[in-house]
PDB file of C-alpha atoms in Angstrom:
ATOM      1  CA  UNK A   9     -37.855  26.953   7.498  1.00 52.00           C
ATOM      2  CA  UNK A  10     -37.211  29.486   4.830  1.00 58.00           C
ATOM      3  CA  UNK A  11     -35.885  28.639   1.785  1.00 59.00           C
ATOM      4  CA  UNK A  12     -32.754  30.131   1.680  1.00 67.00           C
ATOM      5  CA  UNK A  13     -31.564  31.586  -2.104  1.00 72.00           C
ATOM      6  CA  UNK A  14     -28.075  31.827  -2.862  1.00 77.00           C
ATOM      7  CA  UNK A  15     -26.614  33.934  -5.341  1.00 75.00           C
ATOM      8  CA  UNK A  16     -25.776  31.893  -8.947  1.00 72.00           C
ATOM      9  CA  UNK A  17     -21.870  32.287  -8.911  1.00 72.00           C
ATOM     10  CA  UNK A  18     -20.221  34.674 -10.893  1.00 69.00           C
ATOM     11  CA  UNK A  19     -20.085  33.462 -14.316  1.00 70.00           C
ATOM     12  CA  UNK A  20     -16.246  33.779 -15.250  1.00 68.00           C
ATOM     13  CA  UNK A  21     -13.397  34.970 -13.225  1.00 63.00           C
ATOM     14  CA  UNK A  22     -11.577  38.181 -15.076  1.00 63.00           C
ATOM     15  CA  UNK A  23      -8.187  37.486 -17.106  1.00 70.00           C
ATOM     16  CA  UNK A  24      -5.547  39.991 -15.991  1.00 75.00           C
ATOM     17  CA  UNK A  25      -3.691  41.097 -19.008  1.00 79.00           C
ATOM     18  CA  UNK A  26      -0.436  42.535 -19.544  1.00 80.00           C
ATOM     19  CA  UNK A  27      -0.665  45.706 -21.563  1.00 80.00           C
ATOM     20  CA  UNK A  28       0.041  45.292 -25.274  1.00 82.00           C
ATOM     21  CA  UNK A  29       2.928  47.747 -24.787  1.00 82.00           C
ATOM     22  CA  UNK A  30       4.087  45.915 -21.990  1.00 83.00           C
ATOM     23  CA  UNK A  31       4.443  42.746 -23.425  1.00 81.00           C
ATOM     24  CA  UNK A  32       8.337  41.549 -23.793  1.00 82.00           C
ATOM     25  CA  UNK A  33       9.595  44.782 -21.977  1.00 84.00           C
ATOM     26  CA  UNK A  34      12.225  43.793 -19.478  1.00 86.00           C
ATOM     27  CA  UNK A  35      11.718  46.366 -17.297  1.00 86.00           C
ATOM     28  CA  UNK A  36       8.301  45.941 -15.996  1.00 84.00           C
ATOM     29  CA  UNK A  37       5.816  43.338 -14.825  1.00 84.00           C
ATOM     30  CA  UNK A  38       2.530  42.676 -14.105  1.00 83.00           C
ATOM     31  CA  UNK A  39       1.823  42.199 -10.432  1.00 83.00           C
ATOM     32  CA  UNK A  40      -1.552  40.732  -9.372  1.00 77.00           C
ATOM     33  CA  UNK A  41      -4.307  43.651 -11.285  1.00 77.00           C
ATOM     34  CA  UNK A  42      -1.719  46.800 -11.964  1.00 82.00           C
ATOM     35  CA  UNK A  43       1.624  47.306 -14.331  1.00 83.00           C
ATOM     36  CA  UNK A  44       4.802  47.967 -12.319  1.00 85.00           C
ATOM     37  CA  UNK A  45       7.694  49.809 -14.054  1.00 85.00           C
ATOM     38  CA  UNK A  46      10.866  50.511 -12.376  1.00 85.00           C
ATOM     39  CA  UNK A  47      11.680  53.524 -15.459  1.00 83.00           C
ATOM     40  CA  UNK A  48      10.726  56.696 -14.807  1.00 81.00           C
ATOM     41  CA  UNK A  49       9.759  57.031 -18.545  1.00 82.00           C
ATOM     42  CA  UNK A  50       8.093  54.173 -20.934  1.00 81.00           C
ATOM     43  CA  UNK A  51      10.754  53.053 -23.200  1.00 78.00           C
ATOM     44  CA  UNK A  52       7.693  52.990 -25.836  1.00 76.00           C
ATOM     45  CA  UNK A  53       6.877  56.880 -25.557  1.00 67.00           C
ATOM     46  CA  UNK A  54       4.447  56.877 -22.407  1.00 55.00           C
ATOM     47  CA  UNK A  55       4.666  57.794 -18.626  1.00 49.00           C
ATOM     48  CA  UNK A  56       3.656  55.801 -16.311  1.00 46.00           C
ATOM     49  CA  UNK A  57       1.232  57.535 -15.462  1.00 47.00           C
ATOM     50  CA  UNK A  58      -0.674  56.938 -18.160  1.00 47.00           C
ATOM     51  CA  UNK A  59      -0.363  53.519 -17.775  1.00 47.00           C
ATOM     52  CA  UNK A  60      -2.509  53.357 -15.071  1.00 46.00           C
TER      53      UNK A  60
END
């Protein structure tokens, strides 16, 4: 029988963070990895496009 090797488990799981911007604005959340904004423009100055 072979020995079988199993990969060591990832070492920490990544913290999703909301964008410092984000933070406290009422019109967005964070939803699982991305930013979602229901404003067509960033209240702070930036699209949402360069939100990513």
């Amino acid at each position: 029988m072979r020995d079988k090797k199993k990969t060591p488990p990832y070492p920490f799981e990544p913290e999703w963070v909301q964008p410092a911007r984000c933070r406290g604005c009422i019109w967005g959340r964070l939803e699982g990895t991305k930013q979602f904004c229901s404003l067509p423009r960033c209240m702070h100055g930036d699209s949402m496009l360069e939100r990513g």
